[in-house]
Short mmCIF file of C-alpha atoms and ligand atoms in Angstrom, two decimals:
data_model
loop_
_atom_site.label_atom_id
_atom_site.label_comp_id
_atom_site.label_asym_id
_atom_site.label_seq_id
_atom_site.Cartn_x
_atom_site.Cartn_y
_atom_site.Cartn_z
CA MET A 149 56.27 -4.56 16.71
CA SER A 150 52.46 -4.47 16.36
CA GLU A 151 51.75 -7.41 18.68
CA SER A 152 50.81 -6.54 22.24
CA SER A 153 50.79 -8.75 25.31
CA GLU A 154 47.00 -8.16 25.63
CA GLN A 155 46.41 -9.99 22.34
CA HIS A 156 48.89 -12.79 22.98
CA PRO A 157 49.96 -13.89 26.45
CA VAL A 158 53.74 -13.85 26.57
CA THR A 159 54.97 -17.40 26.96
CA LEU A 160 58.43 -18.91 26.70
CA ASP A 161 57.17 -20.70 23.60
CA LEU A 162 56.14 -17.42 21.94
CA LEU A 163 59.57 -15.90 22.69
CA LYS A 164 61.27 -19.06 21.38
CA HIS A 165 59.41 -18.78 18.07
CA LYS A 166 60.04 -15.01 17.82
CA MET A 167 63.80 -15.53 18.31
CA SER A 168 63.83 -18.38 15.80
CA GLU A 169 62.04 -16.22 13.19
CA PHE A 170 64.33 -13.26 13.95
CA ALA A 171 67.46 -15.33 13.32
CA LYS A 172 66.02 -17.06 10.22
CA GLU A 173 64.91 -13.80 8.54
CA ARG A 174 68.40 -12.32 8.92
CA GLY A 175 70.35 -15.43 7.97
CA TRP A 176 71.87 -15.44 11.46
CA GLU A 177 71.14 -19.06 12.30
CA PRO A 178 74.80 -20.12 11.74
CA PHE A 179 75.88 -17.52 14.34
CA HIS A 180 73.35 -18.70 16.92
CA SER A 181 75.53 -21.57 18.12
CA PRO A 182 75.46 -22.64 21.79
CA ARG A 183 78.81 -21.02 22.57
CA ASN A 184 78.01 -17.74 20.78
CA LEU A 185 74.65 -17.51 22.48
CA LEU A 186 76.16 -18.21 25.88
CA LEU A 187 78.74 -15.44 25.34
CA ALA A 188 76.02 -13.06 24.15
CA LEU A 189 73.97 -13.94 27.24
CA VAL A 190 76.90 -13.26 29.57
CA GLY A 191 77.52 -9.94 27.77
CA GLU A 192 73.92 -8.91 28.37
CA VAL A 193 74.17 -9.92 32.05
CA GLY A 194 77.14 -7.52 32.15
CA GLU A 195 75.03 -4.72 30.63
CA LEU A 196 72.30 -5.47 33.16
CA SER A 197 74.83 -5.33 36.00
CA GLU A 198 76.09 -1.93 34.80
CA ILE A 199 72.67 -0.44 35.52
CA PHE A 200 73.06 -1.32 39.21
CA GLN A 201 76.81 -0.71 39.39
CA TRP A 202 77.93 1.81 42.05
CA LYS A 203 74.35 2.58 43.05
CA GLY A 204 74.54 0.70 46.35
CA GLU A 205 71.40 -1.20 47.36
CA VAL A 206 68.28 0.03 45.60
CA PRO A 207 64.72 -0.07 47.00
CA LYS A 208 62.37 -2.80 45.81
CA GLY A 209 60.03 -1.43 43.11
CA LEU A 210 62.63 1.21 42.15
CA ALA A 211 60.24 4.00 43.17
CA ASP A 212 62.91 6.72 42.88
CA TRP A 213 64.18 5.66 39.44
CA LYS A 214 63.43 7.80 36.36
CA GLU A 215 61.06 6.30 33.79
CA GLU A 216 63.85 6.02 31.20
CA GLU A 217 66.02 4.11 33.68
CA LYS A 218 63.22 1.61 34.18
CA VAL A 219 62.74 1.28 30.41
CA HIS A 220 66.46 0.63 30.02
CA LEU A 221 66.33 -1.98 32.81
CA GLY A 222 63.42 -3.70 31.02
CA GLU A 223 65.46 -3.80 27.80
CA GLU A 224 68.49 -5.39 29.43
CA LEU A 225 66.38 -7.91 31.37
CA SER A 226 64.71 -8.78 28.06
CA ASP A 227 68.03 -9.28 26.27
CA VAL A 228 69.08 -11.73 29.00
CA LEU A 229 65.76 -13.58 28.79
CA LEU A 230 65.77 -13.71 24.97
CA TYR A 231 69.30 -15.11 24.74
CA LEU A 232 68.50 -17.61 27.51
CA VAL A 233 65.39 -18.78 25.66
CA ARG A 234 67.32 -19.02 22.38
CA LEU A 235 70.25 -20.86 24.00
CA SER A 236 67.86 -23.37 25.57
CA ASP A 237 66.10 -23.91 22.24
CA ILE A 238 69.35 -24.40 20.33
CA CYS A 239 70.48 -26.90 22.99
CA GLY A 240 67.18 -28.80 22.72
CA ILE A 241 66.17 -27.98 26.29
CA ASP A 242 62.51 -27.31 27.08
CA LEU A 243 63.22 -24.35 29.37
CA GLY A 244 59.72 -24.08 30.86
CA LYS A 245 59.64 -27.79 31.71
CA ALA A 246 63.20 -27.73 33.06
CA ALA A 247 62.48 -24.67 35.21
CA LEU A 248 59.32 -26.20 36.70
CA ARG A 249 61.25 -29.37 37.53
CA LYS A 250 63.96 -27.23 39.15
CA VAL A 251 61.38 -25.42 41.30
CA GLN A 252 60.23 -28.83 42.54
CA LEU A 253 63.81 -29.91 43.24
CA ASN A 254 64.44 -26.65 45.13
CA ALA A 255 61.39 -27.30 47.32
CA ILE A 256 62.70 -30.75 48.19
CA LYS A 257 66.19 -29.43 48.90
CA TYR A 258 64.85 -26.54 51.03
CA PRO A 259 61.79 -27.78 52.93
CA VAL A 260 59.60 -24.96 54.29
CA LYS A 261 60.51 -25.25 57.98
CA VAL A 262 64.27 -25.16 57.23
CA SER A 263 64.05 -22.31 54.72
CA GLU A 264 62.05 -19.85 56.88
CA ASP A 265 65.32 -17.99 57.44
CA PRO A 266 67.04 -17.84 54.03
CA SER A 267 70.38 -17.01 55.63
CA SER A 268 70.34 -20.38 57.45
CA SER A 269 70.88 -22.22 54.13
CA HIS A 270 73.89 -20.10 53.20
CA LYS A 271 76.22 -19.53 56.12
CA ASP A 272 78.17 -16.81 54.26
CA GLN A 273 75.09 -14.79 53.35
CA PRO A 274 74.77 -11.55 55.35
CA ASN A 275 71.43 -10.74 56.95
CA ASN A 276 69.02 -9.13 54.48
CA THR A 277 68.36 -5.53 55.52
CA ASN A 278 65.60 -4.89 52.95
N1 DCP B 233 73.36 -11.88 16.55
C1 DCP B 233 72.33 -11.37 17.25
C2 DCP B 233 72.33 -10.02 17.64
C3 DCP B 233 71.26 -9.53 18.36
N2 DCP B 233 70.24 -10.36 18.70
C4 DCP B 233 69.10 -9.87 19.48
C5 DCP B 233 68.96 -10.53 20.83
C6 DCP B 233 69.03 -9.42 21.84
O1 DCP B 233 67.72 -9.18 22.38
C7 DCP B 233 69.46 -8.18 21.08
C8 DCP B 233 70.88 -7.81 21.34
O2 DCP B 233 71.23 -6.77 20.46
P1 DCP B 233 72.60 -5.97 20.62
O3 DCP B 233 73.74 -6.92 20.49
O4 DCP B 233 72.53 -4.82 19.65
O5 DCP B 233 72.60 -5.50 22.13
P2 DCP B 233 71.85 -4.28 22.80
O6 DCP B 233 70.44 -4.20 22.29
O7 DCP B 233 72.04 -4.47 24.28
O8 DCP B 233 72.61 -3.00 22.27
P3 DCP B 233 73.89 -2.30 22.93
O9 DCP B 233 74.87 -3.41 23.24
O10 DCP B 233 74.34 -1.36 21.84
O11 DCP B 233 73.39 -1.62 24.17
O12 DCP B 233 69.25 -8.48 19.70
C9 DCP B 233 70.25 -11.67 18.28
O13 DCP B 233 69.32 -12.41 18.55
N3 DCP B 233 71.32 -12.15 17.59
#
């Protein structure tokens, strides 16, 4: 791909159009149904999970990971994002708008003074050791 993020800021809208073009060019639109996309998304979440599987907790920033492991992680995160963007589009959901609204709802549900200690909102959550 010749396009770089310096030339075009990466927005959800750009990714939505890229995924739409990708499916159209290959005649894959009939396969990009809500259910198929959801299953593909879950599959990619599985592939993402495999990267962390059996490693125990890993340090923030992944300082001790090899470059190729980080590249692989970026690929799997991207697959999850791309299928999520495509699923939202196919379902007629404006993902950016919905996510901003959800951030606002979260702030109302968890006012700052209550959410200072994240474990207080989830009684089962163990203390974060990071
Ligand atoms: N019907 C399809 C198949 C693929 N893709 C796109 C979206 C994902 O970003 C990526 C997924 O491709 P693969 O199914 O080949 O998955 P991986 O890239 O993870 O390969 P592998 O499963 O071999 O690791 O390609 C798509 O939009 N529609």
